Short mmCIF file of C-alpha atoms in Angstrom, two decimals:
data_model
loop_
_atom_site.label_atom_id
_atom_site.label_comp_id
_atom_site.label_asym_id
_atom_site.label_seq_id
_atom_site.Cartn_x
_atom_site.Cartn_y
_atom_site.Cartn_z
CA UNK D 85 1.77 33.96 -0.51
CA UNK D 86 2.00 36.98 -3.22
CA UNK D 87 5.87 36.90 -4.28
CA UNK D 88 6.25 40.55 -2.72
CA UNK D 89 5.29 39.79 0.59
CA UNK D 90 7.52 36.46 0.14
CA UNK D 91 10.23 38.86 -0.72
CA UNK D 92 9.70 40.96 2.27
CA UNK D 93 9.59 37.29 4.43
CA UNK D 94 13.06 36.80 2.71
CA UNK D 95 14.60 40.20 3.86
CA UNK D 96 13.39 40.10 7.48
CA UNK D 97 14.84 36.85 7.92
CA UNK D 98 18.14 36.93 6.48
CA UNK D 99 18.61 40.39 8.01
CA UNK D 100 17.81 38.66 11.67
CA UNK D 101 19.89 36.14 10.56
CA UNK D 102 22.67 38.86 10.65
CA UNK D 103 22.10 40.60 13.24
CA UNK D 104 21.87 37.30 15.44
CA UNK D 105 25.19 36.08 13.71
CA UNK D 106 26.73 39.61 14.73
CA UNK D 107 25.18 39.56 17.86
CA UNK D 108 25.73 36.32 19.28
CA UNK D 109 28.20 34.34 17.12
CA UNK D 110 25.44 31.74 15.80
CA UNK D 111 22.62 31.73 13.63
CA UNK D 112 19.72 31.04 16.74
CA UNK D 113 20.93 33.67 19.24
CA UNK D 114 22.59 31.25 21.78
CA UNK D 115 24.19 33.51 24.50
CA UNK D 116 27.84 32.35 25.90
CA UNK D 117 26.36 31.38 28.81
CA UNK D 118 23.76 29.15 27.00
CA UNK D 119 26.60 27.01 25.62
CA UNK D 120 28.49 26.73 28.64
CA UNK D 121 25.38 25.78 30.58
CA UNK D 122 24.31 22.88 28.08
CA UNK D 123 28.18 21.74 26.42
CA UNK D 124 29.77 22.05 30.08
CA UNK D 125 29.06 18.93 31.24
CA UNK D 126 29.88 16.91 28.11
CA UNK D 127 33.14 18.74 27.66
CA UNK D 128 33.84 18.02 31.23
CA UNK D 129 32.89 14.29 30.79
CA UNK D 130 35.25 13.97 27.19
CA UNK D 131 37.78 15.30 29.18
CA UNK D 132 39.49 16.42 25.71
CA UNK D 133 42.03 18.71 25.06
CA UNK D 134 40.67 22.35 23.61
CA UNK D 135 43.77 22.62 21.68
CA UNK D 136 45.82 20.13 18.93
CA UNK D 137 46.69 19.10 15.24
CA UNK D 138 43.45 17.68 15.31
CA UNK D 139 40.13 19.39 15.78
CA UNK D 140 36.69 17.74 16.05
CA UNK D 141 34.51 20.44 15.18
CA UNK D 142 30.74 19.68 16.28
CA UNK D 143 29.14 22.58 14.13
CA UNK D 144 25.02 22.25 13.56
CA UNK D 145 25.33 19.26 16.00
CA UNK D 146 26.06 21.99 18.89
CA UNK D 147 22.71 23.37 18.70
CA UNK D 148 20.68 21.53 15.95
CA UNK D 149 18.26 20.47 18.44
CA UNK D 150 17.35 24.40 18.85
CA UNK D 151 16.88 24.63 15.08
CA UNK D 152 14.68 21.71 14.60
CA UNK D 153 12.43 23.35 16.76
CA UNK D 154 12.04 26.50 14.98
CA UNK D 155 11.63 25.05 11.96
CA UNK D 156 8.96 22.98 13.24
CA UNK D 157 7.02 26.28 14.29
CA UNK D 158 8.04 27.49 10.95
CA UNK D 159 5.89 25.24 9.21
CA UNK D 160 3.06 25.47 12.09
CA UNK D 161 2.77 28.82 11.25
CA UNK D 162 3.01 28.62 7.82
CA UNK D 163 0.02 25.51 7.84
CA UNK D 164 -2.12 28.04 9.39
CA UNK D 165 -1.46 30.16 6.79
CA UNK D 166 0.53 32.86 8.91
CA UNK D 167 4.33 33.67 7.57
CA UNK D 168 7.63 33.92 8.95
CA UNK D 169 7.05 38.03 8.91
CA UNK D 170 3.86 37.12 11.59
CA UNK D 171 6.61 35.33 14.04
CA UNK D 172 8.84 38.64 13.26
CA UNK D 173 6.25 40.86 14.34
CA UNK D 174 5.25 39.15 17.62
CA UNK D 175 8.63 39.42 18.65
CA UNK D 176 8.91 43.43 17.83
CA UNK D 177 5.79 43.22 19.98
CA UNK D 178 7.70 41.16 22.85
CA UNK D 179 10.38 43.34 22.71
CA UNK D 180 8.83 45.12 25.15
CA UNK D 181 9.25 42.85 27.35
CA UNK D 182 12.88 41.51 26.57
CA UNK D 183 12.53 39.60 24.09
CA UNK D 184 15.64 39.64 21.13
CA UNK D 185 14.73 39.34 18.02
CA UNK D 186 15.71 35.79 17.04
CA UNK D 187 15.01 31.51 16.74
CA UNK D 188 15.74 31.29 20.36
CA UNK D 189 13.60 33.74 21.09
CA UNK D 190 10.53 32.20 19.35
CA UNK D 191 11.07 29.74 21.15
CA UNK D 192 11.13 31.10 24.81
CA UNK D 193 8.02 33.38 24.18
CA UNK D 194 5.65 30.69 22.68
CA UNK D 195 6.01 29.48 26.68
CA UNK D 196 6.27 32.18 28.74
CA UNK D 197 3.33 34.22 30.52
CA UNK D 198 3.67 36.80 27.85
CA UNK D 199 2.27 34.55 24.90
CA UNK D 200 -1.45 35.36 26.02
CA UNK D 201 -1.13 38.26 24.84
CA UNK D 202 0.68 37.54 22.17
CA UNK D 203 -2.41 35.53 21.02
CA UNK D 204 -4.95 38.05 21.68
CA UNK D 205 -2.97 40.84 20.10
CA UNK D 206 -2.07 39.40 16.67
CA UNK D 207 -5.32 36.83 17.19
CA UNK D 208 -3.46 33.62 16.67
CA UNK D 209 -6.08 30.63 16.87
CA UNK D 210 -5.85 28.36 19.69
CA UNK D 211 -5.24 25.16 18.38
CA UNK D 212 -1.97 26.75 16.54
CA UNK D 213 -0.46 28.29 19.89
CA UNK D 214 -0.93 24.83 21.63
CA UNK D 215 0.96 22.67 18.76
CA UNK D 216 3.54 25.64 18.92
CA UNK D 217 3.40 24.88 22.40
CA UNK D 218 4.03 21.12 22.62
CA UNK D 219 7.08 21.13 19.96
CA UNK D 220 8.88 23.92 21.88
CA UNK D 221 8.49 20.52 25.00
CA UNK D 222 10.67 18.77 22.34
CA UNK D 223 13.59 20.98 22.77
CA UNK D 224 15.54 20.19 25.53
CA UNK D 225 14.75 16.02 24.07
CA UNK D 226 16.17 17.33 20.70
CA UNK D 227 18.98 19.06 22.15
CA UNK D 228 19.76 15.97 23.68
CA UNK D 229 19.72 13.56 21.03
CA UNK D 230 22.49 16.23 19.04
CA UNK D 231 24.62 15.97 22.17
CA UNK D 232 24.61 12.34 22.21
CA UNK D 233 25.57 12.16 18.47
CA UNK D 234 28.75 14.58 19.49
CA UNK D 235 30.06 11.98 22.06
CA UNK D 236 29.37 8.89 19.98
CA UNK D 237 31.56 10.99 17.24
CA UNK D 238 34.31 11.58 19.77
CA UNK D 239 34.30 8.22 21.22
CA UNK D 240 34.31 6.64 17.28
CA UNK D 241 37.25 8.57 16.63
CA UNK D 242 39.09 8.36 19.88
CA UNK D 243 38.42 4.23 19.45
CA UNK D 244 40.22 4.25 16.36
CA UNK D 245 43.25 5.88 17.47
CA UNK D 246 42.88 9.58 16.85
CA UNK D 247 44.16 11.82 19.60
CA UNK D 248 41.61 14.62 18.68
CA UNK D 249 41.31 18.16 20.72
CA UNK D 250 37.27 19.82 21.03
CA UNK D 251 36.59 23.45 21.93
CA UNK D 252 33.24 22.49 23.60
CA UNK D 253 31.21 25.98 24.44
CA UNK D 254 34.57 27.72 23.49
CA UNK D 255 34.15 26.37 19.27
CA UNK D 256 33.22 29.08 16.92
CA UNK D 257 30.57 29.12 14.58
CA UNK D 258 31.70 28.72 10.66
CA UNK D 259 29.26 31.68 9.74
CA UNK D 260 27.18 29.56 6.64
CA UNK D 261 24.09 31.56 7.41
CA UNK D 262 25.57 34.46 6.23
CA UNK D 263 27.19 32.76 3.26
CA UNK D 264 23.81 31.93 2.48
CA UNK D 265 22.02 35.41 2.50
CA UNK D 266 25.05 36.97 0.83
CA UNK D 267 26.86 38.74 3.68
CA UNK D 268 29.90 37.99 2.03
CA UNK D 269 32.30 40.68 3.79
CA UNK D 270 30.78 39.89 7.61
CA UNK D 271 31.40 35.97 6.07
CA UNK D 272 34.74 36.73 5.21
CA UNK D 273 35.68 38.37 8.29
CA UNK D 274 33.86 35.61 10.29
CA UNK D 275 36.23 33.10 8.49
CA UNK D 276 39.51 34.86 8.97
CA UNK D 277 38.82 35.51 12.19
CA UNK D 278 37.94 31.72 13.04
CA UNK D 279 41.21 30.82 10.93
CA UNK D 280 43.18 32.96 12.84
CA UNK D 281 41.76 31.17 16.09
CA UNK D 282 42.49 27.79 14.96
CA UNK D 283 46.20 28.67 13.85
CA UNK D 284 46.58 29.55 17.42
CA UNK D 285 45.35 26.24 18.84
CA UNK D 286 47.38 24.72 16.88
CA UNK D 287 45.00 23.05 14.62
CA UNK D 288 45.81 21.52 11.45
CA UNK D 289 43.52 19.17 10.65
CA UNK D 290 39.46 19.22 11.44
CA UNK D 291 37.25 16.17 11.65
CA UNK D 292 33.37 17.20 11.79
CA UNK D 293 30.12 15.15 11.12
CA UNK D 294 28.47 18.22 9.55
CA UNK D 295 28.08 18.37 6.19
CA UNK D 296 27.48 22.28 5.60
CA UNK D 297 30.76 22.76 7.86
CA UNK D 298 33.19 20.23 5.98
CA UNK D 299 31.65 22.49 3.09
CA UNK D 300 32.67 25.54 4.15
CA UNK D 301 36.04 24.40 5.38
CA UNK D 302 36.70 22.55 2.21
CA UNK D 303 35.76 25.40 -0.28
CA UNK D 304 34.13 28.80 0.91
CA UNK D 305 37.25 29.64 3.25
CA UNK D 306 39.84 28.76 0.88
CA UNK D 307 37.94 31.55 -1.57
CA UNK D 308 38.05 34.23 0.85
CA UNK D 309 40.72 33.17 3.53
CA UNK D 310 44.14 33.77 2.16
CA UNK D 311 46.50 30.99 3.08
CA UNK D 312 43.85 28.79 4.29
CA UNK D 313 45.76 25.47 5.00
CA UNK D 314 43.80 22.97 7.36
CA UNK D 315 42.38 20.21 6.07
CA UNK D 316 39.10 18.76 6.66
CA UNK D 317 37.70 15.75 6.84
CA UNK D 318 34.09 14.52 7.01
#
């Protein structure tokens, strides 16, 4: 790939990185309804608390499963020598038919009755729409496997004693993505606006299994978070 049209790949996706983030409140374009549909039933099975002194914040683990997947197709794509700017432009094209313009959205179209023409449009070869095809299967498996880390992480904590509180579909996302792309001021007010949601449940401590987020806690929301005072724990 010639370093200007990587630089162009670079641009289009942080930008839809954004505009998910703003959109949606998480980097793949999950709707509210989405979590509730999927977290419901283990939140209603943990039968925690959504408010304490003690958070477990799930983070990636809430929809890692969803990720995995498009980063599989990300390096289909890529094998078959197509780019990240190819994906972008079949979903300007399915816009048309209601498509949004993120990683969930890849997702969905690579199986619906739309992606023939797709194909025959932007000529994608066969044999790379079927292995598209066959890891978008995985999803729901993948999703799956993330859920049942969350609960073993509850249940580890709650066997040792820790009366712990878990937002389920309500939790917020901790807004690395746009860290990462240097959205610094949508990052910032992303952080103080999750801070300011946490002071009000009470929280003052948060346990989480994800690495990236027990970063973020630890050391980007100090830096832009005035009076950031939970600590974390990972």
């Amino acid at each position: 790939m010639e370093k200007k049209e990587r630089a162009e790949e670079i641009l289009a996706v942080s930008k839809m990185v954004k505009d998910t983030y703003l959109k949606s409140g998480n980097p793949v374009g999950l709707s509210d309804k989405d979590f509730k549909d999927y977290l419901g039933p283990l939140t209603k099975e943990l039968n925690l608390p959504s408010k304490g002194e003690t958070l477990f914040y799930a983070g990636m683990y809430s929809y890692m499963g969803y990720s995995e997947v498009a980063l599989m197709m990300e390096y289909t794509i890529a094998s078959a020598g197509l780019s990240m700017l190819d994906m972008l432009k079949w979903l300007d094209f399915a816009s048309k038919f209601g498509f949004k313009k993120n990683l969930l959205s890849i997702s969905r179209l690579v199986t619906s009755r739309w992606i023939g023409a797709i194909a025959s449009r932007f000529v994608v070869p066969k044999e790379v729409m079927e292995k598209l095809k066959a890891i978008v299967r995985q999803t729901e498996m993948r999703q799956q496997y993330y859920l049942d880390k969350i609960k073993k992480g509850i249940q580890l904590l709650k066997d040792s004693g820790f009366s712990i509180a878990y937002m389920g579909p309500e939790e917020p996302d901790y807004g690395v993505g746009l860290h990462t792309f240097g959205f610094l001021e949508d990052f910032q007010n992303l952080a103080k606006k999750n801070y300011e949601k946490f002071k009000e449940l009470g929280v003052k401590k948060i346990i989480t299994m994800d690495p990236i987020a027990a970063t973020a806690f630890k050391i980007f929301y100090p830096e832009v978070v005035e009076g950031f005072d939970i600590e974390v724990y990972h």
